[in-house]
PDB file of C-alpha atoms in Angstrom:
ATOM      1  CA  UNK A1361      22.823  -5.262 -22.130  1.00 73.00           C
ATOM      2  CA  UNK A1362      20.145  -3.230 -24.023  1.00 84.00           C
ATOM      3  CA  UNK A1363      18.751  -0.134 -22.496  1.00 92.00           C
ATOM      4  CA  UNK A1364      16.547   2.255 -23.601  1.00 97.00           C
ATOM      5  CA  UNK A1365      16.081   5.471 -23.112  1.00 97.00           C
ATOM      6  CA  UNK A1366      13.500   8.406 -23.008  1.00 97.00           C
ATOM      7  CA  UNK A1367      14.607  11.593 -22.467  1.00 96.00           C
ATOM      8  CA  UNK A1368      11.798  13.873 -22.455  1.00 97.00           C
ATOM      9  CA  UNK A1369       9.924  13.051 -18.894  1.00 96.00           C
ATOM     10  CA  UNK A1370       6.917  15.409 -20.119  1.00 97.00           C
ATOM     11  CA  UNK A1371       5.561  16.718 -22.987  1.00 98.00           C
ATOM     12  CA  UNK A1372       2.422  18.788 -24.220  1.00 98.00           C
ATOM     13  CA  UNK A1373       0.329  19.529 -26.727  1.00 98.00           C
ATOM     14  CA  UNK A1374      -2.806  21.184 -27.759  1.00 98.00           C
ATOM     15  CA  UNK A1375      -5.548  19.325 -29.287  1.00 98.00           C
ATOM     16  CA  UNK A1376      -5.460  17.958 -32.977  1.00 97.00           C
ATOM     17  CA  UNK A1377      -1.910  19.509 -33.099  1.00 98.00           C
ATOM     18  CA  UNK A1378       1.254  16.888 -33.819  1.00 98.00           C
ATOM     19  CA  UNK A1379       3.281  16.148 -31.100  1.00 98.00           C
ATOM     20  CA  UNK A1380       6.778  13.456 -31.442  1.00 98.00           C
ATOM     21  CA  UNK A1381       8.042  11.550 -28.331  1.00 98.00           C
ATOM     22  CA  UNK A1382      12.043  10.421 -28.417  1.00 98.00           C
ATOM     23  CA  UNK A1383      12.950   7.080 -27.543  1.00 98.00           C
ATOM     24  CA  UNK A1384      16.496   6.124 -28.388  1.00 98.00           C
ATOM     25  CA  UNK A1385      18.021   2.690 -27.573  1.00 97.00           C
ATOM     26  CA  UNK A1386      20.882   0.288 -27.504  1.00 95.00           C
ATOM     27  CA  UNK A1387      22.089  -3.094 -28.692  1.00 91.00           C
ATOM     28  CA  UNK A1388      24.241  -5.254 -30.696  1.00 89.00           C
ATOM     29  CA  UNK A1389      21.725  -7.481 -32.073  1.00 88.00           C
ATOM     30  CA  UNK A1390      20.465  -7.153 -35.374  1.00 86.00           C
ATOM     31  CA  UNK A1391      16.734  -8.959 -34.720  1.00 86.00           C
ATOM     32  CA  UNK A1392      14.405  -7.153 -32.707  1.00 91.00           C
ATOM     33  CA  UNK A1393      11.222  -5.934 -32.221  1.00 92.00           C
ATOM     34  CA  UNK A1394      10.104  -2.345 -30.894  1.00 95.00           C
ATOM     35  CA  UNK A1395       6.981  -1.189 -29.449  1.00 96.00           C
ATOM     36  CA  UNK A1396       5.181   1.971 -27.792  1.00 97.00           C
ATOM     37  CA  UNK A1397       2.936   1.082 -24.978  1.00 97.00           C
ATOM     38  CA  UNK A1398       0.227   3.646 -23.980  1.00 98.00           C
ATOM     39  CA  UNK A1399      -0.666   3.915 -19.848  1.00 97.00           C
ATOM     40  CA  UNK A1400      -3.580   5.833 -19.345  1.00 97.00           C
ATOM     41  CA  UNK A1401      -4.334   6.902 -15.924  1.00 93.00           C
ATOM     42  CA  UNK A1402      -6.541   3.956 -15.435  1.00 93.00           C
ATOM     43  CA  UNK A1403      -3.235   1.818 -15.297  1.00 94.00           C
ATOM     44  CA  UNK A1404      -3.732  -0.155 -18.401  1.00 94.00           C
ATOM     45  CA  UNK A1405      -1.184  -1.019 -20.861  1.00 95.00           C
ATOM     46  CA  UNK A1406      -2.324  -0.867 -24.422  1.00 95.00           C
ATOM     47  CA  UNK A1407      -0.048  -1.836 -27.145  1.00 94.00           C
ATOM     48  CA  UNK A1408      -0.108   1.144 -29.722  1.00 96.00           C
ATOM     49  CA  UNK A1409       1.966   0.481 -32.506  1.00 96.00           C
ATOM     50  CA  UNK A1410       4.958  -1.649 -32.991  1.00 94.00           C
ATOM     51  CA  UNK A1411       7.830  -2.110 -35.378  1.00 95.00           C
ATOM     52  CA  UNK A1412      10.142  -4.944 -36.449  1.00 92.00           C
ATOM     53  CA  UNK A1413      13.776  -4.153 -36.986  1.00 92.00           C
ATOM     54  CA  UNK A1414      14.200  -5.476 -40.555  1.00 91.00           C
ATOM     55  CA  UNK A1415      11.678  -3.525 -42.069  1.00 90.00           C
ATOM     56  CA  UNK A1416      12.629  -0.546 -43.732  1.00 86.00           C
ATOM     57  CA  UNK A1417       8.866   1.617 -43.735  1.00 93.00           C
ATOM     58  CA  UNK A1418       7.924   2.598 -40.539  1.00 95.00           C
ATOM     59  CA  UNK A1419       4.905   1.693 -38.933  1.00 95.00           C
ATOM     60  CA  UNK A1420       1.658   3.522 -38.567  1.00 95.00           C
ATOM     61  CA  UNK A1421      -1.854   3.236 -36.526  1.00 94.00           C
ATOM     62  CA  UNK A1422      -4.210   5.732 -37.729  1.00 96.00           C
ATOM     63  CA  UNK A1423      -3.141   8.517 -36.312  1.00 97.00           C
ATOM     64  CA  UNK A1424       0.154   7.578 -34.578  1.00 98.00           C
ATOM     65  CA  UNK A1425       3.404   6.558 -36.784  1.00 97.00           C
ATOM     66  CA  UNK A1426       7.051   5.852 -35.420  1.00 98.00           C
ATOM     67  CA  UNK A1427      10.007   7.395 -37.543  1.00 97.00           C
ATOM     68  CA  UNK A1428      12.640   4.217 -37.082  1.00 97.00           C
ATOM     69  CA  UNK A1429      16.094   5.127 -37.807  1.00 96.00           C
ATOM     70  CA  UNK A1430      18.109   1.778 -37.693  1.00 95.00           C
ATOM     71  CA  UNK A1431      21.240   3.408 -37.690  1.00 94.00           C
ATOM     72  CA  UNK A1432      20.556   6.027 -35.201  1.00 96.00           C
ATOM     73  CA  UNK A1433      18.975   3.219 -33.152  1.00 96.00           C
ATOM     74  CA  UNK A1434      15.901   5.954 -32.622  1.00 97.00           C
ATOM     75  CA  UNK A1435      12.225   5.313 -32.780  1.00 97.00           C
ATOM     76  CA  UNK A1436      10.062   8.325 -32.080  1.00 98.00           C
ATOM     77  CA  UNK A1437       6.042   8.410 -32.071  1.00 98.00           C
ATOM     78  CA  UNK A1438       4.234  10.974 -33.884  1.00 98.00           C
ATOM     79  CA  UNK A1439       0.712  11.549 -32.883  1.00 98.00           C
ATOM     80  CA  UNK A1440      -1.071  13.358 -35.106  1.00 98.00           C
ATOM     81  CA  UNK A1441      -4.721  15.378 -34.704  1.00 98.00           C
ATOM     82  CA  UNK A1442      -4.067  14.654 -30.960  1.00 98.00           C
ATOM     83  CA  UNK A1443      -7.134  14.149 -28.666  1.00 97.00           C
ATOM     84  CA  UNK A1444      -8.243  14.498 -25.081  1.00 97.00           C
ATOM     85  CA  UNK A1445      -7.592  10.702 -24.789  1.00 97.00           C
ATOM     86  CA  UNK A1446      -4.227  10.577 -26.047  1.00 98.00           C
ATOM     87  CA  UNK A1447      -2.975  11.660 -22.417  1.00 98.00           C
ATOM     88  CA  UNK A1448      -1.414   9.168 -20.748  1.00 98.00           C
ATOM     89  CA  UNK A1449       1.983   7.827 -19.966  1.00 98.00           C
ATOM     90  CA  UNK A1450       4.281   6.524 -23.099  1.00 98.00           C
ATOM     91  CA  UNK A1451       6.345   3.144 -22.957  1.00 98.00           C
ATOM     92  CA  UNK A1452       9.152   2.727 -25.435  1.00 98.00           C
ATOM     93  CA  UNK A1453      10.082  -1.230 -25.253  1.00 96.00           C
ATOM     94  CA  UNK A1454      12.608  -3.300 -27.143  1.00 94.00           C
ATOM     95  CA  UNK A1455      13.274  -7.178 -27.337  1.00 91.00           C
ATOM     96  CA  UNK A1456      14.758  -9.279 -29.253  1.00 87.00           C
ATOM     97  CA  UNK A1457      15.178 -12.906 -31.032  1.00 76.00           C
ATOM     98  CA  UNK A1458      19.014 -13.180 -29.954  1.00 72.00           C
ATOM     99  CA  UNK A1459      18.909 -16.288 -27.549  1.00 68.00           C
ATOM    100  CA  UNK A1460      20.201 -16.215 -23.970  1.00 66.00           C
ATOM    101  CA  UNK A1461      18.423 -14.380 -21.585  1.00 63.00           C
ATOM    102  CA  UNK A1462      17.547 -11.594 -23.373  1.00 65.00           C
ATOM    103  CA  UNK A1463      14.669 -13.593 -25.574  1.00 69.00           C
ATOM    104  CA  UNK A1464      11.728 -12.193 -25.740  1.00 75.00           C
ATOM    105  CA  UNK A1465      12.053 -10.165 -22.403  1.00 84.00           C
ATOM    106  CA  UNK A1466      10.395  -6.514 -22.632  1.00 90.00           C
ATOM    107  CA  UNK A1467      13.139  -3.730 -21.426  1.00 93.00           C
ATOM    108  CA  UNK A1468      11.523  -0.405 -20.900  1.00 96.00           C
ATOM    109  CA  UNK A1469      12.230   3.164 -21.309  1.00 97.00           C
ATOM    110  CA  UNK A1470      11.426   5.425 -18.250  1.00 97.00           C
ATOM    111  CA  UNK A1471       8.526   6.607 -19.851  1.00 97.00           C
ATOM    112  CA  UNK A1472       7.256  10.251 -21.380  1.00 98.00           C
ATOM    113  CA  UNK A1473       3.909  12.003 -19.545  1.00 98.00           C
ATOM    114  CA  UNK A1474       1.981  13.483 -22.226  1.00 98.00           C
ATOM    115  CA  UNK A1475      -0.751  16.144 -21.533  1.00 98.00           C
ATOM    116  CA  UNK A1476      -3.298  17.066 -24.060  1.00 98.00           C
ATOM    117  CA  UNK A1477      -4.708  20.911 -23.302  1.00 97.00           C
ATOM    118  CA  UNK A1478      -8.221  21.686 -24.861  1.00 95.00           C
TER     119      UNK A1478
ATOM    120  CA  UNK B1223     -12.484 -12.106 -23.380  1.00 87.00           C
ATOM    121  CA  UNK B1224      -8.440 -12.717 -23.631  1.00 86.00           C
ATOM    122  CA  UNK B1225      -7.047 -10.685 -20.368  1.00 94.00           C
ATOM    123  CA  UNK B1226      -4.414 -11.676 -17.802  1.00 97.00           C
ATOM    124  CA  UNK B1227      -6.269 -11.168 -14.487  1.00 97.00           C
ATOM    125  CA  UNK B1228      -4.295  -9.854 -11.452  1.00 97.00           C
ATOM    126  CA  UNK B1229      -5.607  -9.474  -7.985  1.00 97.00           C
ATOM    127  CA  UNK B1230      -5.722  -7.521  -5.466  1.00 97.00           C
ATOM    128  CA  UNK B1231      -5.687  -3.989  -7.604  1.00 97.00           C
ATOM    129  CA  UNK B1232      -4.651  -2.363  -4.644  1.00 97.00           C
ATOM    130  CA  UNK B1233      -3.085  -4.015  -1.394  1.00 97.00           C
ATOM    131  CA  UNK B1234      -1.296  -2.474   1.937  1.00 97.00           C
ATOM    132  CA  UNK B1235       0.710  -4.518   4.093  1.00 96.00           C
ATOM    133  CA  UNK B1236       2.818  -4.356   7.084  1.00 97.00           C
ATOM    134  CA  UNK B1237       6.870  -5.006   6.743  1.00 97.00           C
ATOM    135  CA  UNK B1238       7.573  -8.678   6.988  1.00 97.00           C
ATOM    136  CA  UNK B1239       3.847  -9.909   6.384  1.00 97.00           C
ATOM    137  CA  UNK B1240       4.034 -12.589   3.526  1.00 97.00           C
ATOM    138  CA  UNK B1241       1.705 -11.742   0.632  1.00 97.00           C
ATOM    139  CA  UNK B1242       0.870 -13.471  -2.862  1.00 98.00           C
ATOM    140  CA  UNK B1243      -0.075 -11.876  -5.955  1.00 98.00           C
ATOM    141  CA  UNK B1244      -2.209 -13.421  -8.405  1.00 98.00           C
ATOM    142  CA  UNK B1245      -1.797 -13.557 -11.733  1.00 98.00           C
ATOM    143  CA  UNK B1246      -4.156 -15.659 -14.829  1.00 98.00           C
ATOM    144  CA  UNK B1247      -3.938 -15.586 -18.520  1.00 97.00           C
ATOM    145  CA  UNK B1248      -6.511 -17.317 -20.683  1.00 96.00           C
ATOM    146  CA  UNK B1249      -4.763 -17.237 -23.618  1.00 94.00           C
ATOM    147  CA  UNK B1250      -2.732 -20.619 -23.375  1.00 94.00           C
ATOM    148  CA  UNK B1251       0.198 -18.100 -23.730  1.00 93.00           C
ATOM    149  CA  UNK B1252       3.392 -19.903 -23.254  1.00 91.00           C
ATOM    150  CA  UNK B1253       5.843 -17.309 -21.704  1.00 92.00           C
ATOM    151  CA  UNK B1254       4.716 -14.672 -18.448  1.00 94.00           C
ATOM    152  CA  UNK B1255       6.669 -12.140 -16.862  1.00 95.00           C
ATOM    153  CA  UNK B1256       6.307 -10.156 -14.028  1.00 97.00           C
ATOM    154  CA  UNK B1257       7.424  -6.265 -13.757  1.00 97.00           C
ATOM    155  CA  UNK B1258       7.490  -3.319 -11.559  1.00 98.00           C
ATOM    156  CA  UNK B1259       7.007  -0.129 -12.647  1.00 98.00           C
ATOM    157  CA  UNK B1260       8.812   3.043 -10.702  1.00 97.00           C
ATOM    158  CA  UNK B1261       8.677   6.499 -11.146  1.00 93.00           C
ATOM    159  CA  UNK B1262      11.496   7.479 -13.527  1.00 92.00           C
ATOM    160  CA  UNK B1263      12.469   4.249 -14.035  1.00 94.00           C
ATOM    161  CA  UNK B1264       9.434   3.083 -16.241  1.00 95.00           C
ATOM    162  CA  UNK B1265       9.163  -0.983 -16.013  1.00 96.00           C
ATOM    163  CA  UNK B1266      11.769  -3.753 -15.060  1.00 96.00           C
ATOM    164  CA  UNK B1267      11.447  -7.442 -15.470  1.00 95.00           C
ATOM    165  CA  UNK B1268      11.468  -9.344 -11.884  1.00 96.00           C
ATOM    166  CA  UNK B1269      10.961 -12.925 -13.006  1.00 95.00           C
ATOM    167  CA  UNK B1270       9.762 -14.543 -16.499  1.00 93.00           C
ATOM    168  CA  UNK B1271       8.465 -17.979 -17.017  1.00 93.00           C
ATOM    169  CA  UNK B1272       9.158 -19.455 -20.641  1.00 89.00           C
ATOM    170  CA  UNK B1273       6.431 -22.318 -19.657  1.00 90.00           C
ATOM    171  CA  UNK B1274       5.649 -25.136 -17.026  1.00 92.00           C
ATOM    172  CA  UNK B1275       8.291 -25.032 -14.036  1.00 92.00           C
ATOM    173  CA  UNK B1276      10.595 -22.978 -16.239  1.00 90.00           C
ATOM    174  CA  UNK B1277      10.952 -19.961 -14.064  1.00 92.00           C
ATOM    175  CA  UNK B1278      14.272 -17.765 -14.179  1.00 91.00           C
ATOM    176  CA  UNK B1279      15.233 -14.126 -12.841  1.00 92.00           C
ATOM    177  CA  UNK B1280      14.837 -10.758 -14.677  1.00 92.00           C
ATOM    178  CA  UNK B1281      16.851  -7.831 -13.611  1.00 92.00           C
ATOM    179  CA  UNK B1282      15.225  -6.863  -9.965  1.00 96.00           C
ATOM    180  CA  UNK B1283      14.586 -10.558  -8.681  1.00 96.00           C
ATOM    181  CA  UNK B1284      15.697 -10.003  -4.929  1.00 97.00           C
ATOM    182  CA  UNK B1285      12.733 -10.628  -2.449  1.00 97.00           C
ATOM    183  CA  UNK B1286      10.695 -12.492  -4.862  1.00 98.00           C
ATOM    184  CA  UNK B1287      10.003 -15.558  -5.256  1.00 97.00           C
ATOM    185  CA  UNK B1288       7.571 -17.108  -8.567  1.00 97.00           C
ATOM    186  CA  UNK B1289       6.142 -20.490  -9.494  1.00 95.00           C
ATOM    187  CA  UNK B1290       4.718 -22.209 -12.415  1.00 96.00           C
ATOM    188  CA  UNK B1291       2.866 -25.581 -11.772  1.00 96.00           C
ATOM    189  CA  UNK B1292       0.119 -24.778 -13.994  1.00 96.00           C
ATOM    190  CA  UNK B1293       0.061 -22.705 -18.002  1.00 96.00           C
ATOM    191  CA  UNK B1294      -2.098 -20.656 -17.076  1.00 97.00           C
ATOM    192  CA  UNK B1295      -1.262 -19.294 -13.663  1.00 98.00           C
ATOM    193  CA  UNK B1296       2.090 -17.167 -12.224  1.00 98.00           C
ATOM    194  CA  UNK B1297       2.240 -15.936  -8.897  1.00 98.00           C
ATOM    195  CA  UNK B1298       4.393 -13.694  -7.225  1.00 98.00           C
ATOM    196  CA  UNK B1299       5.228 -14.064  -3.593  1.00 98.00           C
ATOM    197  CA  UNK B1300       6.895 -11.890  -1.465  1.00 97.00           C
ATOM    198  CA  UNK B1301       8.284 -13.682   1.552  1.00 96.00           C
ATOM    199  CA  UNK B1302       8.866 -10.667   3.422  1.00 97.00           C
ATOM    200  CA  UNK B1303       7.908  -7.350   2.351  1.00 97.00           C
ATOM    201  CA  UNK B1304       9.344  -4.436   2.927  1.00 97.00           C
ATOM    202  CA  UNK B1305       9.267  -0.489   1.950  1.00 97.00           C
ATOM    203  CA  UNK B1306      11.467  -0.856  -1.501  1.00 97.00           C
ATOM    204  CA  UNK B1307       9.342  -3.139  -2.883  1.00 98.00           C
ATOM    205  CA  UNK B1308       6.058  -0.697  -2.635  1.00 98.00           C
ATOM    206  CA  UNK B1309       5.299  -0.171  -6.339  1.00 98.00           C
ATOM    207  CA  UNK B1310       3.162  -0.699  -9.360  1.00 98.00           C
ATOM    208  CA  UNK B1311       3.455  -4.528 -10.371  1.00 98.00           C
ATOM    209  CA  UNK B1312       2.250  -5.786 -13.293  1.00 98.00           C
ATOM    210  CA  UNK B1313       2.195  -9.379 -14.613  1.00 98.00           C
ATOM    211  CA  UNK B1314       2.137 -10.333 -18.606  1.00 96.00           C
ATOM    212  CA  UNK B1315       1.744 -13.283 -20.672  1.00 95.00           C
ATOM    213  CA  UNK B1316       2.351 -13.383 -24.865  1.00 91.00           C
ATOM    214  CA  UNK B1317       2.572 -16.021 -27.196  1.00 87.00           C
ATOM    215  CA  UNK B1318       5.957 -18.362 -27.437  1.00 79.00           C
ATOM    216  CA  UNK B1319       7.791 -17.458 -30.632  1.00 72.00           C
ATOM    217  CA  UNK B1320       6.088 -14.665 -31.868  1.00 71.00           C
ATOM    218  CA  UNK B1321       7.881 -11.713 -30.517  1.00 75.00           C
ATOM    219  CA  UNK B1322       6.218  -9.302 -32.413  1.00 75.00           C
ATOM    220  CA  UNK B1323       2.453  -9.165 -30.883  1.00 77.00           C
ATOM    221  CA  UNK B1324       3.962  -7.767 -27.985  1.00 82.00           C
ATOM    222  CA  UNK B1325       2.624  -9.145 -24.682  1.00 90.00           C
ATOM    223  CA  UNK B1326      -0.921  -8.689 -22.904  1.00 94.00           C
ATOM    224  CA  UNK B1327      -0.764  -7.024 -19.945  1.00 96.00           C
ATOM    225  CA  UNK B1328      -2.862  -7.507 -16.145  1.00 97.00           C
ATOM    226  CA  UNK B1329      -4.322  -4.399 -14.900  1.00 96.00           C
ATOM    227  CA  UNK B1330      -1.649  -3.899 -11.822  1.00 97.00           C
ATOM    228  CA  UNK B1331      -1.753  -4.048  -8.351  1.00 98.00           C
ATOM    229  CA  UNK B1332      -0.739  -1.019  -6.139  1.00 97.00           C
ATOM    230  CA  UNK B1333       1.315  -2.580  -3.273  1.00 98.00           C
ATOM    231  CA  UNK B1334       2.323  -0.404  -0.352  1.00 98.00           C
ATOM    232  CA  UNK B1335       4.385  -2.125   1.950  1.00 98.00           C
ATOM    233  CA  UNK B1336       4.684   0.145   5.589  1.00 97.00           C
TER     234      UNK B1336
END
């Protein structure tokens, strides 16, 4: 089964600095998709960036890029020139193409708190 | 506007009450999911729908129960509540075959079950 995995429960930074979140995961499949989610305190669940497994260059929103090591099975976000409103939860999520049960279903890491201090 | 509407936001109910969570996309979006989200333990699937009266279990399905008699709607009923299932829910919807938009999310509903 693929899990993933986020091992940094908090994290902080001061404003415009760079701050990187972890997100490791695992699976045998070679097609899938990852994603970071963004939960603000309002509950919402906003897609922030997202990457597919067969490309090589990593993603990037603006301000927020993922470094995706295939091998390492690691996809960290980098938020750069962080602001107030960048506080929130962060989601790591995986699925995949492979058929069975595991198509298209959304597993979750356990999250990552990130304050933003003035 | 393209959401997935969920109601109530916030409910509290007794042990053993049945209750029924709403859940609408507008986006003719094939395949909806439902998930709970607990502290350190971020979000896990309860039941997915892949369309019409295709319903099957996620990973936490026990208690639950889910229908789909119409595209756009998937409610989740809880026959009898009880204290482990208090938690964030959240219902979702995305487009069949195209894994990589991700899926649209409801706003949640904060269920306390005492």
């Amino acid at each position: 089964a693929q899990t993933v995995t986020q091992s940094q429960p908090e994290m902080s930074v001061q404003e415009a600095e760079t701050v990187t979140l972890s997100c490791t995961y695992d699976t045998s499949e070679s097609d899938y998709y990852l994603f970071w989610y963004k939960q603000p305190p309002s509950r919402q669940m906003i897609l922030v960036i997202r990457q597919e497994a067969y490309k090589q260059q990593n993603a990037t929103e603006n301000r927020f890029s993922v470094n995706f090591q295939k091998a390492a099975k690691s996809f960290s976000l980098k938020i750069s020139d962080s602001q107030l409103g960048d506080a929130a939860m962060y989601f790591c999520a995986y699925t995949t193409n492979a058929g069975g049960t595991s198509y298209g279903k959304l597993t979750f890491g356990q999250g990552t708190i990130l304050t933003v201090h003035p | 506007e393209a959401q997935v509407t969920q109601n109530p936001r916030y409910l509290i109910t007794v042990t053993g009450k049945k209750l029924t969570v709403t859940c609408s996309q507008n986006m003719n979006h094939e395949y909806m999911s439902w998930y709970r989200q607990d502290p350190g333990l971020g979000l896990r699937q309860i039941y997915y729908s892949m369309n019409v009266e295709v319903t099957d279990k996620g990973d936490v399905p026990e208690g639950y129960k889910v229908s789909r008699k119409e595209k756009r709607n998937f409610p989740l009923i809880l026959e009898s509540p009880s204290p482990n299932q208090t938690s964030l829910y959240f219902c979702a919807s995305r487009p069949g075959g195209v894994l990589l938009r991700g899926y649209t999310f409801g706003s949640g509903t904060r269920l306390t079950v005492v």
